[in-house]
PDB file of N, CA, C and O in Angstrom:
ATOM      1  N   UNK O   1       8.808  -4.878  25.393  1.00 63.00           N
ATOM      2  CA  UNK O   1       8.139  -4.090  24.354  1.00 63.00           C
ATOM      3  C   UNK O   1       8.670  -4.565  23.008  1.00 63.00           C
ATOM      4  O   UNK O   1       9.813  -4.407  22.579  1.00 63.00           O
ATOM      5  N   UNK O   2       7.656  -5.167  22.423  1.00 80.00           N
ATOM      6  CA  UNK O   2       8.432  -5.999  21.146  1.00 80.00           C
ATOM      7  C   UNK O   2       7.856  -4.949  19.947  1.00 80.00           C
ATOM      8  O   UNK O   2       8.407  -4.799  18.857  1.00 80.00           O
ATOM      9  N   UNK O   3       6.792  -4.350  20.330  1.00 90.00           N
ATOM     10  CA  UNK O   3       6.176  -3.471  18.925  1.00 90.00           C
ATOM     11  C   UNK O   3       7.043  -2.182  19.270  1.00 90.00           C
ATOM     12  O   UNK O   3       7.346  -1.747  20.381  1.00 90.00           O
ATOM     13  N   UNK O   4       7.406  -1.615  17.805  1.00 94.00           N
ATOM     14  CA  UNK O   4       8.172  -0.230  17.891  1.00 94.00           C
ATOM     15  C   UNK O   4       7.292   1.155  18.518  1.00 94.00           C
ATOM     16  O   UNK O   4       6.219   1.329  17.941  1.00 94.00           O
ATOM     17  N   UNK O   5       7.564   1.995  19.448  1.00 94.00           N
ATOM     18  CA  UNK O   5       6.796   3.282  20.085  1.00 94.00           C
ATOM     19  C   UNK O   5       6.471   3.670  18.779  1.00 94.00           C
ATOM     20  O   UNK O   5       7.242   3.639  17.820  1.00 94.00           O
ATOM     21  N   UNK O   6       4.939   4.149  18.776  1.00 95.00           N
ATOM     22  CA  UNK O   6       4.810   5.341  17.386  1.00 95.00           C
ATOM     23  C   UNK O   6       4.590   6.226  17.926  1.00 95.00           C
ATOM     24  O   UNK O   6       3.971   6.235  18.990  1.00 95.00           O
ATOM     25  N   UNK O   7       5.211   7.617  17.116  1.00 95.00           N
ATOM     26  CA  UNK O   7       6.014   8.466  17.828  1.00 95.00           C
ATOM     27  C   UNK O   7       5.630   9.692  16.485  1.00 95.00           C
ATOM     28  O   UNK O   7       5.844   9.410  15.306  1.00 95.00           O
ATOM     29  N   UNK O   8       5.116  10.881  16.870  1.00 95.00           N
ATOM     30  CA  UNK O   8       4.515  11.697  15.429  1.00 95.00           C
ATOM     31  C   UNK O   8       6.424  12.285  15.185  1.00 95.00           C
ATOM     32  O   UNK O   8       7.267  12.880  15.858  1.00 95.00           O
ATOM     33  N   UNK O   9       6.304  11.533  13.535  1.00 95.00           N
ATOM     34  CA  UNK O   9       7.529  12.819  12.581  1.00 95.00           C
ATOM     35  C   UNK O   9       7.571  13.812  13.088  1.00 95.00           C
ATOM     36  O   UNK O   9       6.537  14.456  13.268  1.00 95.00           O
ATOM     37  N   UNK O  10       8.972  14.330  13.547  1.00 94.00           N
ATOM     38  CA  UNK O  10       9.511  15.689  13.509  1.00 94.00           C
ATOM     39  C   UNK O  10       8.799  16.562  12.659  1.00 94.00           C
ATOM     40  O   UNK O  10       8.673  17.701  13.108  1.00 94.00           O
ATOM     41  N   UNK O  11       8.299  16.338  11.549  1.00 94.00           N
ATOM     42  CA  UNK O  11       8.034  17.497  10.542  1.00 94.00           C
ATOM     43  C   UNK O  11       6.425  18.059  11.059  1.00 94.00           C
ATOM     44  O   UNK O  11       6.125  19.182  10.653  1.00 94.00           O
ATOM     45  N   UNK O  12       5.543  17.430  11.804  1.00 93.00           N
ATOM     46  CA  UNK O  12       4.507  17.873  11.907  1.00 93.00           C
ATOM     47  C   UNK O  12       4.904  19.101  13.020  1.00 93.00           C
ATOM     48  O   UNK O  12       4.279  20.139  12.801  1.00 93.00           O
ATOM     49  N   UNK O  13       5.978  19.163  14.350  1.00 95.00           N
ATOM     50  CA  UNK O  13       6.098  20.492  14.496  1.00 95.00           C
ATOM     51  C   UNK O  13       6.869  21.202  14.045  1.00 95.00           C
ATOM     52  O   UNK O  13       7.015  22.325  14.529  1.00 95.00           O
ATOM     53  N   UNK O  14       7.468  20.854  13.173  1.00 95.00           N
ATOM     54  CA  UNK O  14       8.349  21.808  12.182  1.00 95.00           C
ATOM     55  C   UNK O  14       7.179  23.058  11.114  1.00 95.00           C
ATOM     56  O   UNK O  14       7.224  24.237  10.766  1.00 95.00           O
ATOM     57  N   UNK O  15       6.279  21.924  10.959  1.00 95.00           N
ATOM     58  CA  UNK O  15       4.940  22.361  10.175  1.00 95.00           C
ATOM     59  C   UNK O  15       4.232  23.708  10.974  1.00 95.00           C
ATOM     60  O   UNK O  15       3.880  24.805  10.541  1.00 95.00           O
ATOM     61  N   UNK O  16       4.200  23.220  12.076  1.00 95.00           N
ATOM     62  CA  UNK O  16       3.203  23.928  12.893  1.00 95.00           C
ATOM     63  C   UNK O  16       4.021  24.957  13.401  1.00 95.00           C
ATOM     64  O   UNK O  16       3.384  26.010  13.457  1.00 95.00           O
ATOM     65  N   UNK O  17       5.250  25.070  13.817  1.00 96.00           N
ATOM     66  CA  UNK O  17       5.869  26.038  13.847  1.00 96.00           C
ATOM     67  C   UNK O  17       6.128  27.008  13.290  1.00 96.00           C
ATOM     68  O   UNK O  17       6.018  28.148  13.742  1.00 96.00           O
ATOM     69  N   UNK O  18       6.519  26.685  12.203  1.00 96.00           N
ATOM     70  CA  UNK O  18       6.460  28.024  11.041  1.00 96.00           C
ATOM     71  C   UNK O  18       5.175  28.510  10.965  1.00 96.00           C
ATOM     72  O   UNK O  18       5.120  29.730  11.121  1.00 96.00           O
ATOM     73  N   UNK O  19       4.133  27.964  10.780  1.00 96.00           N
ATOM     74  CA  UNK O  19       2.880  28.428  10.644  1.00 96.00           C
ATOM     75  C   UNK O  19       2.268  29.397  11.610  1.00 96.00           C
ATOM     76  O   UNK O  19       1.540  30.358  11.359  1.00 96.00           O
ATOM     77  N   UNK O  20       2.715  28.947  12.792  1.00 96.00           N
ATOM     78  CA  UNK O  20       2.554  29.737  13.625  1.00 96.00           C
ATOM     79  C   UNK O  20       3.888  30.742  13.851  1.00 96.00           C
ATOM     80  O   UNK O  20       3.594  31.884  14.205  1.00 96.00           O
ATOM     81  N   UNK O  21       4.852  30.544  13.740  1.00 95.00           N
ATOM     82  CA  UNK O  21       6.045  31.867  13.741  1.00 95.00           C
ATOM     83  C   UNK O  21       5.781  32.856  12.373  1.00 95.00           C
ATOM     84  O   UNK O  21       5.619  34.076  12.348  1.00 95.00           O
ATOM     85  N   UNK O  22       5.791  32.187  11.600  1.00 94.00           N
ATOM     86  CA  UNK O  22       5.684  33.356   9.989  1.00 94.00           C
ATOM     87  C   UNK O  22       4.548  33.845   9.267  1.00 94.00           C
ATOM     88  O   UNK O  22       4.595  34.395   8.166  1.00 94.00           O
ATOM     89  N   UNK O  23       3.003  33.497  10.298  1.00 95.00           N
ATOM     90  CA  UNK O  23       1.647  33.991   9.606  1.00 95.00           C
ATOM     91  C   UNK O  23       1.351  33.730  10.750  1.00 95.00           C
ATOM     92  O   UNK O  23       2.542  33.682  11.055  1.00 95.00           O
ATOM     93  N   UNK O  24       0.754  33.468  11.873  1.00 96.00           N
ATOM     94  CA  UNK O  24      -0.196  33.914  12.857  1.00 96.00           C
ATOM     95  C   UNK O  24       0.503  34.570  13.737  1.00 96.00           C
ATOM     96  O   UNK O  24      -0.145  35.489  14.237  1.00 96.00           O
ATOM     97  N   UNK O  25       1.564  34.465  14.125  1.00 92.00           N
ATOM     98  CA  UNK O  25       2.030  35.715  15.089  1.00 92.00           C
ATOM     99  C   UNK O  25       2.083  36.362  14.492  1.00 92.00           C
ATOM    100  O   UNK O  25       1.417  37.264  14.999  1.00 92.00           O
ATOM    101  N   UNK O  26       2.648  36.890  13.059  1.00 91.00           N
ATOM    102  CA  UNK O  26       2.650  38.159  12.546  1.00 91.00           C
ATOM    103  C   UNK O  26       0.910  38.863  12.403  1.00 91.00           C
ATOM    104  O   UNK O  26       0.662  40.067  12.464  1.00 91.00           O
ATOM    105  N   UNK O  27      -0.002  37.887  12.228  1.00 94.00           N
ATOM    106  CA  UNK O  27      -1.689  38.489  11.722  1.00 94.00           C
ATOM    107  C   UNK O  27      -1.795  38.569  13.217  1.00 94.00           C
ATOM    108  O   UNK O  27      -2.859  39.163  13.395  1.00 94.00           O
ATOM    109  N   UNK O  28      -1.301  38.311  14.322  1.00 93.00           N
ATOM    110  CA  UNK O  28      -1.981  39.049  15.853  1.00 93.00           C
ATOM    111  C   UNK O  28      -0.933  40.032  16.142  1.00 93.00           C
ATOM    112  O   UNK O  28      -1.174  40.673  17.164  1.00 93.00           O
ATOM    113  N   UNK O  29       0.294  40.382  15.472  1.00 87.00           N
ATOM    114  CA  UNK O  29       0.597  41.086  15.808  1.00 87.00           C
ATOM    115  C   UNK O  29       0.217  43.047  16.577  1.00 87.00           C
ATOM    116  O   UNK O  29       0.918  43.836  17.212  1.00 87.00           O
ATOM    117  N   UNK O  30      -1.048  43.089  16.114  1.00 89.00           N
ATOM    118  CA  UNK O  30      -1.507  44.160  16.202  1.00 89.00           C
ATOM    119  C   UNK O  30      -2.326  44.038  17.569  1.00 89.00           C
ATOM    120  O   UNK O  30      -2.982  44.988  17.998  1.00 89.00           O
ATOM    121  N   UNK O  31      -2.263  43.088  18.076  1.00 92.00           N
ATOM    122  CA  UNK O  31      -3.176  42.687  19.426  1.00 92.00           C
ATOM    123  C   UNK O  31      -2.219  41.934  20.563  1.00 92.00           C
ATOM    124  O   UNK O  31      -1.861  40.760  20.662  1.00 92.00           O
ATOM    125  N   UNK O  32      -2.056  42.663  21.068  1.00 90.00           N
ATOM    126  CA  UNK O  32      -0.696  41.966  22.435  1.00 90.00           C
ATOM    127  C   UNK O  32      -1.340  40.501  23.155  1.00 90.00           C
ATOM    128  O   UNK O  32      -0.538  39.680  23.601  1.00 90.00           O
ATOM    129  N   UNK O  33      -2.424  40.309  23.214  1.00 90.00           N
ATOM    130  CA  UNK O  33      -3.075  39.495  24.314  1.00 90.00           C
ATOM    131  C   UNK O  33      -2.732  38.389  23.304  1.00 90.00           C
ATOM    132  O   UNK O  33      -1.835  37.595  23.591  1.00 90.00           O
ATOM    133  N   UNK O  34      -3.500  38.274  21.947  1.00 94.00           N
ATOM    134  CA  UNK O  34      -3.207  37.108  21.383  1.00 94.00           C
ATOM    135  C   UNK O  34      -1.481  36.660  20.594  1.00 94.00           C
ATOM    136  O   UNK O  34      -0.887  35.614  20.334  1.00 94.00           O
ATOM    137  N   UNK O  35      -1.232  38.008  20.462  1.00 93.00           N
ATOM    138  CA  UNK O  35       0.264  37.618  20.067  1.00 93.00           C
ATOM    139  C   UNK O  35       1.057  37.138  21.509  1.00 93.00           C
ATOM    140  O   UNK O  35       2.157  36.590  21.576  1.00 93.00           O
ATOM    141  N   UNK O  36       0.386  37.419  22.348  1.00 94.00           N
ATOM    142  CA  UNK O  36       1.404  36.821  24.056  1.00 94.00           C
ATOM    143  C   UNK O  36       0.997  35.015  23.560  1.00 94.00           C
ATOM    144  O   UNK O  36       1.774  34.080  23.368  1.00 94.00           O
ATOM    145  N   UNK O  37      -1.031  35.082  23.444  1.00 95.00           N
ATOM    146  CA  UNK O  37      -1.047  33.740  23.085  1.00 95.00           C
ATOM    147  C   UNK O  37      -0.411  32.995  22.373  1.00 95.00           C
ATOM    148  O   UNK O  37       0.104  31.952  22.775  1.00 95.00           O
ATOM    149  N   UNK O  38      -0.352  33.439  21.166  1.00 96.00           N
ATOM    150  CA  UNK O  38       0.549  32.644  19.875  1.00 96.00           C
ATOM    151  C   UNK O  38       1.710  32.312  20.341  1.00 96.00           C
ATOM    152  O   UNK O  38       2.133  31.158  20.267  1.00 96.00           O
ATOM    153  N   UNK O  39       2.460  33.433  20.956  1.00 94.00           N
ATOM    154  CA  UNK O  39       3.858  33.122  21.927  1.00 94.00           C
ATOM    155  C   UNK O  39       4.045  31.646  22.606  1.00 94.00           C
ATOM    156  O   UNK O  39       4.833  30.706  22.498  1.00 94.00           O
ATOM    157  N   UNK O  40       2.878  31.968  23.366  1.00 96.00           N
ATOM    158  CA  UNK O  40       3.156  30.874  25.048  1.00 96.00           C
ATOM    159  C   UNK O  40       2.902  29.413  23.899  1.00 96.00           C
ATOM    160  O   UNK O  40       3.571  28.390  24.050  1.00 96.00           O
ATOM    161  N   UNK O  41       1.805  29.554  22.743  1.00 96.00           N
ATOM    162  CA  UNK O  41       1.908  28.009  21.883  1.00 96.00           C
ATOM    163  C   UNK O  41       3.192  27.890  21.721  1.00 96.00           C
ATOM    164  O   UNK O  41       3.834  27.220  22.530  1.00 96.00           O
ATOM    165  N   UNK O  42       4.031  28.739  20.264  1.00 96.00           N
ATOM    166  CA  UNK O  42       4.779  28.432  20.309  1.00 96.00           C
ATOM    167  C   UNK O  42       6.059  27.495  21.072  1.00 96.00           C
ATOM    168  O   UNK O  42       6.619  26.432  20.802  1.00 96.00           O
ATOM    169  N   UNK O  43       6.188  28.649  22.302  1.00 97.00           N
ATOM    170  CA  UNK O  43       7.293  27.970  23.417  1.00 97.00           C
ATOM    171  C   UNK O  43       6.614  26.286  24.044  1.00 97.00           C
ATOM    172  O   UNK O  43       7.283  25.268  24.222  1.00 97.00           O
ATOM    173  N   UNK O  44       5.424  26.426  24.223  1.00 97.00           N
ATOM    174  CA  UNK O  44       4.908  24.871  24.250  1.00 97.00           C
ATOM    175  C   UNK O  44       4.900  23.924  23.020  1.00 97.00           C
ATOM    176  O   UNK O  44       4.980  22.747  23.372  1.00 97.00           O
ATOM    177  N   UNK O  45       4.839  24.069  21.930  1.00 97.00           N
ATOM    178  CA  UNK O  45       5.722  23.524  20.672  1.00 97.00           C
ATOM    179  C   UNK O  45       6.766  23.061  20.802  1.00 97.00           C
ATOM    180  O   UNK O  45       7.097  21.878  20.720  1.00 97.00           O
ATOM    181  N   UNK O  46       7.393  23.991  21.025  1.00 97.00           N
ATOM    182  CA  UNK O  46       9.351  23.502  21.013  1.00 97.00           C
ATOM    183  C   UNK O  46       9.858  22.582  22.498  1.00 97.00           C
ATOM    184  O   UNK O  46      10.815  21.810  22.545  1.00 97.00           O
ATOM    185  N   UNK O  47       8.978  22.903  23.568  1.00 98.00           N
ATOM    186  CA  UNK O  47       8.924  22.437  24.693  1.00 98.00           C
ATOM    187  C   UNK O  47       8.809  20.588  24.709  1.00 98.00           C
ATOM    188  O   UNK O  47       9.441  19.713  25.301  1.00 98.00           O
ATOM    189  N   UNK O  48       7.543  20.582  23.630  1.00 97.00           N
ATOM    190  CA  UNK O  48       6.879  19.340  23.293  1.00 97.00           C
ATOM    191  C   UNK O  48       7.731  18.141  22.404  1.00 97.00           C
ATOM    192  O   UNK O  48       7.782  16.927  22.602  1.00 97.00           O
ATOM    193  N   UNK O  49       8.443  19.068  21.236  1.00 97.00           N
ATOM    194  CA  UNK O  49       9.702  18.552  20.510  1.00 97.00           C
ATOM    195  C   UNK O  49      10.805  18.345  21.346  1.00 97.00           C
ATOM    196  O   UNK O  49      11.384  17.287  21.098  1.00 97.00           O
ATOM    197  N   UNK O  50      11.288  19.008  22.258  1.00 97.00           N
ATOM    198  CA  UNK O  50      12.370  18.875  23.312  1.00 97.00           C
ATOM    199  C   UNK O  50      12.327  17.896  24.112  1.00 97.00           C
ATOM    200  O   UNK O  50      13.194  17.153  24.573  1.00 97.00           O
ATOM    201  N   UNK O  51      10.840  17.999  24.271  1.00 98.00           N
ATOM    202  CA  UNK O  51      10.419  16.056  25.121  1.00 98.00           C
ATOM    203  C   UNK O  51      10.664  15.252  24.691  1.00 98.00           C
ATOM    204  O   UNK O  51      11.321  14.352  25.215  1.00 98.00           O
ATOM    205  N   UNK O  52      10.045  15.268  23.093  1.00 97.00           N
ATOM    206  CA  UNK O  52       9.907  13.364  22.314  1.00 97.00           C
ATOM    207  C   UNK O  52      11.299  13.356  21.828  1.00 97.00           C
ATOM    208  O   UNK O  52      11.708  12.285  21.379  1.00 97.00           O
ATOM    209  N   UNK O  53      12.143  14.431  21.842  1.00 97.00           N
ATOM    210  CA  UNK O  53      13.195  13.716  21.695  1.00 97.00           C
ATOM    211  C   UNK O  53      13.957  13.071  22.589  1.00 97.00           C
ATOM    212  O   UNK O  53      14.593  12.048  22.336  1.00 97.00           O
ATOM    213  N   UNK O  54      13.904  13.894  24.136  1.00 98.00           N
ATOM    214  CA  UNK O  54      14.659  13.111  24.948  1.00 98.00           C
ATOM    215  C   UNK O  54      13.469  11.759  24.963  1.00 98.00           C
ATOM    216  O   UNK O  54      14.169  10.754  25.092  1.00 98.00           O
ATOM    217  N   UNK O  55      12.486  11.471  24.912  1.00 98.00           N
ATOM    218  CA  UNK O  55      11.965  10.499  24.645  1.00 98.00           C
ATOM    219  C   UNK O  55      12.514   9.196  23.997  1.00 98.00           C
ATOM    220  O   UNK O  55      12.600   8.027  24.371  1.00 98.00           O
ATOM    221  N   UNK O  56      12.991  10.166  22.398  1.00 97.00           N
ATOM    222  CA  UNK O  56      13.679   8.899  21.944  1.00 97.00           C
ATOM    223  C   UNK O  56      15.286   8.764  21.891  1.00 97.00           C
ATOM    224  O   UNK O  56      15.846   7.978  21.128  1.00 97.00           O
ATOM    225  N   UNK O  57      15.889   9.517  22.681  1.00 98.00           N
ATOM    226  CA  UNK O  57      17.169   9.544  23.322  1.00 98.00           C
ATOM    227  C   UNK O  57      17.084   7.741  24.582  1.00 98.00           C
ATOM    228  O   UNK O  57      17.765   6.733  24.769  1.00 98.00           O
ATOM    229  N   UNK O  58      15.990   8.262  25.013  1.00 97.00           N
ATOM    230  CA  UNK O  58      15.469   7.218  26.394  1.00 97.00           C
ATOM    231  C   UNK O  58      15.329   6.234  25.228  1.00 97.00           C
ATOM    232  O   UNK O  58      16.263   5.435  25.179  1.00 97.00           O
ATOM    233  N   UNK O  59      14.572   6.118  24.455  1.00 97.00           N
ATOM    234  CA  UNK O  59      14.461   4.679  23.980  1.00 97.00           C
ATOM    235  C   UNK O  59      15.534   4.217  23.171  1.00 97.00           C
ATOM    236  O   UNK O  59      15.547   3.002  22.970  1.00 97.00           O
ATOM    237  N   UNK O  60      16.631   5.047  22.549  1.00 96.00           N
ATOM    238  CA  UNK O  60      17.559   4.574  21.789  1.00 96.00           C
ATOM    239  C   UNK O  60      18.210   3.720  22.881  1.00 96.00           C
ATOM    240  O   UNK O  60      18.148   2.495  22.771  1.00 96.00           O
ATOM    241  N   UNK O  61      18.679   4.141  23.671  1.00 97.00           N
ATOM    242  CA  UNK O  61      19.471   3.535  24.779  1.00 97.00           C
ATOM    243  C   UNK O  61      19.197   2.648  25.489  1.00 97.00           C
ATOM    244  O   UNK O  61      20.101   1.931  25.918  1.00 97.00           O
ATOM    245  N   UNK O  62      17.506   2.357  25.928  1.00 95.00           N
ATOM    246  CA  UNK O  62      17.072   0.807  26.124  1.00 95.00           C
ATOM    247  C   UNK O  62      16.935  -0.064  24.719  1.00 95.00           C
ATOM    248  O   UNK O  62      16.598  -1.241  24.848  1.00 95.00           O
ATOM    249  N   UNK O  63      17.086   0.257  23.882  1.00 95.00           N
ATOM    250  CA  UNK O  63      16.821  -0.683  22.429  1.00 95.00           C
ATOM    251  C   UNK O  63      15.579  -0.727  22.315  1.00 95.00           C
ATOM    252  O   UNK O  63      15.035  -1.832  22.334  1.00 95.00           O
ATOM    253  N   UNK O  64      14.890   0.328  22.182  1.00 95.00           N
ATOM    254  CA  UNK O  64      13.340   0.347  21.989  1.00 95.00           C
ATOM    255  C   UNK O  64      13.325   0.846  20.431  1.00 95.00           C
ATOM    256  O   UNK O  64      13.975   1.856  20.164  1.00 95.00           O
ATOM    257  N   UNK O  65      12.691   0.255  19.518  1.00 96.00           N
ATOM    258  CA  UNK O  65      12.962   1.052  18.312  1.00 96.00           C
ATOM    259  C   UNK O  65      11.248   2.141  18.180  1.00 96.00           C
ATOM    260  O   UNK O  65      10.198   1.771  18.704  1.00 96.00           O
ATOM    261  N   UNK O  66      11.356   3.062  17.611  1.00 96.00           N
ATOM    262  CA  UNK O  66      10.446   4.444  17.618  1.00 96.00           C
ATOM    263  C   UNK O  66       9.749   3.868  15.802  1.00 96.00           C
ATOM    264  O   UNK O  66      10.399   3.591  14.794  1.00 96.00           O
ATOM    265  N   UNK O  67       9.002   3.869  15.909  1.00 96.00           N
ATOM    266  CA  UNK O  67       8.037   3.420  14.295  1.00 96.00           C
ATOM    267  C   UNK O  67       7.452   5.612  14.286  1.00 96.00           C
ATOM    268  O   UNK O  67       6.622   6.004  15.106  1.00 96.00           O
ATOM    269  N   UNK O  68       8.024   6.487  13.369  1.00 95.00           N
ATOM    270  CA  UNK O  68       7.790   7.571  13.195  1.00 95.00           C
ATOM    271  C   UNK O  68       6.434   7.567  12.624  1.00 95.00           C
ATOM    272  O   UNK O  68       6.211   6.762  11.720  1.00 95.00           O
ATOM    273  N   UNK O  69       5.348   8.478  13.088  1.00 93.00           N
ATOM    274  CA  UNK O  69       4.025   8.468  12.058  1.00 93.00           C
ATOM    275  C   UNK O  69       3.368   9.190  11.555  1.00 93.00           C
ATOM    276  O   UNK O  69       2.642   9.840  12.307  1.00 93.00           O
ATOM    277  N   UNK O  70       3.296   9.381  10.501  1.00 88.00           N
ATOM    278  CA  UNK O  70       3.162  11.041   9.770  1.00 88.00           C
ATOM    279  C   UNK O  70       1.477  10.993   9.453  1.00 88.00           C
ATOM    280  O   UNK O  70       0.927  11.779   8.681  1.00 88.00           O
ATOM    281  N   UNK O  71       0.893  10.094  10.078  1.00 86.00           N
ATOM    282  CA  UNK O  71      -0.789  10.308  10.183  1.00 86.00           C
ATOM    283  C   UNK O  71      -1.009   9.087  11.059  1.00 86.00           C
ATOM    284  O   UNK O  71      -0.242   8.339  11.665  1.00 86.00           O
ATOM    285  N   UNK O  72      -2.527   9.159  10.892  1.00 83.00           N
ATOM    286  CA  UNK O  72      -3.106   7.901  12.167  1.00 83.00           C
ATOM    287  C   UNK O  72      -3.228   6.928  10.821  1.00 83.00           C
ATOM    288  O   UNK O  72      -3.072   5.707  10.858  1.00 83.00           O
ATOM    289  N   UNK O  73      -3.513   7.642   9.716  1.00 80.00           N
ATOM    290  CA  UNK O  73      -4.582   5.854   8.281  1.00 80.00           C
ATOM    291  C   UNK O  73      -2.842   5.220   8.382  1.00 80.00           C
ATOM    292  O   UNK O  73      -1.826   5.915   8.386  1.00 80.00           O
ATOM    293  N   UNK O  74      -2.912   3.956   8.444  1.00 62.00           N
ATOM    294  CA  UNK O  74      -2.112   2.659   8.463  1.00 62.00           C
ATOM    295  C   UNK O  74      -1.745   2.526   9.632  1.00 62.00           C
ATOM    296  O   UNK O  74      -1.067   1.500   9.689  1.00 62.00           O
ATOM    297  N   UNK O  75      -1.831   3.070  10.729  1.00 57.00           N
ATOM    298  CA  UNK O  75      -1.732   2.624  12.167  1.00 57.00           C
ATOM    299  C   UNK O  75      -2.046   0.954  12.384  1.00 57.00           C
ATOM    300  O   UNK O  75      -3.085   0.524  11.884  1.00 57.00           O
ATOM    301  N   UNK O  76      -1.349   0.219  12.965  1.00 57.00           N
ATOM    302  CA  UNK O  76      -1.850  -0.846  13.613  1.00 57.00           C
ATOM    303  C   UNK O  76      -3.183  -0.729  14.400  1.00 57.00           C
ATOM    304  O   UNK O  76      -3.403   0.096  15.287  1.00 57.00           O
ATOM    305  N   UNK O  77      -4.112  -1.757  13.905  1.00 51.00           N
ATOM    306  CA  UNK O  77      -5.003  -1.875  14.705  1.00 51.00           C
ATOM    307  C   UNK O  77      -5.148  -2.331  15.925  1.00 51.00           C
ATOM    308  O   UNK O  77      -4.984  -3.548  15.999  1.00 51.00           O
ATOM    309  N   UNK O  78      -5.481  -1.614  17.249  1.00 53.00           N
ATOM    310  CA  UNK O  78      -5.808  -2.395  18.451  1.00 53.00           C
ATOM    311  C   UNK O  78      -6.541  -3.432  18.620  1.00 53.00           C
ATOM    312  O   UNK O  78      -7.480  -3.478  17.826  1.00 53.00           O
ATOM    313  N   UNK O  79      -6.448  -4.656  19.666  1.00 48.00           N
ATOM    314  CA  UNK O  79      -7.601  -5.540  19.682  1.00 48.00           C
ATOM    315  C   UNK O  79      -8.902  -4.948  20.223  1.00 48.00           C
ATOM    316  O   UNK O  79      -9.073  -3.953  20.927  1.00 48.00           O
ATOM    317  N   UNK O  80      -9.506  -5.552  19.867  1.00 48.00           N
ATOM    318  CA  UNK O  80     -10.769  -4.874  20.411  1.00 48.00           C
ATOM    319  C   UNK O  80     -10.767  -5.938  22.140  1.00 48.00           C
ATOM    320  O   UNK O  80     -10.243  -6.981  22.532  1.00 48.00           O
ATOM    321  N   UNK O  81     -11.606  -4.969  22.661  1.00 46.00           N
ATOM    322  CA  UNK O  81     -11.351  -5.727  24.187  1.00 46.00           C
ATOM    323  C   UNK O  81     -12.941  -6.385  24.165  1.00 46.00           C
ATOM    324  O   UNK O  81     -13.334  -7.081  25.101  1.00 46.00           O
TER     325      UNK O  81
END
């Protein structure tokens, strides 16, 4: 693997976390079903961050370097097949 993994910035669930911990669980708060929903995202959020990092725990240690990407515009282009 000679091209670096791209791998989304930490900050996009940092983003989405708060957003969802400090304004949509609080606006369903008044409704149990969707505040359970907002919940179970959440814990699948942090679940998801808990992955890509052991992710790049795994790649630090084979010498894989991680290219971080805070959108898709400047992505390398694929070949076309």
């Amino acid at each position: 693997m000679n091209e670096p993994l791209p791998l989304p910035s930490h900050v996009h669930y940092e983003l989405l976390l708060r957003l969802l911990e400090q304004q949509t669980f609080f606006a369903a708060y008044e409704h149990p079903s969707l505040k359970g929903d907002v919940n179970e995202l959440i814990i699948t959020l942090r679940k998801a961050l808990s992955q890509q990092r052991q992710l790049e725990e795994n790649c630090d240690r084979l010498g894989f370097k991680i290219d971080y990407r805070w959108s898709l515009n400047g992505a390398p282009e694929r070949p076309s097949s």
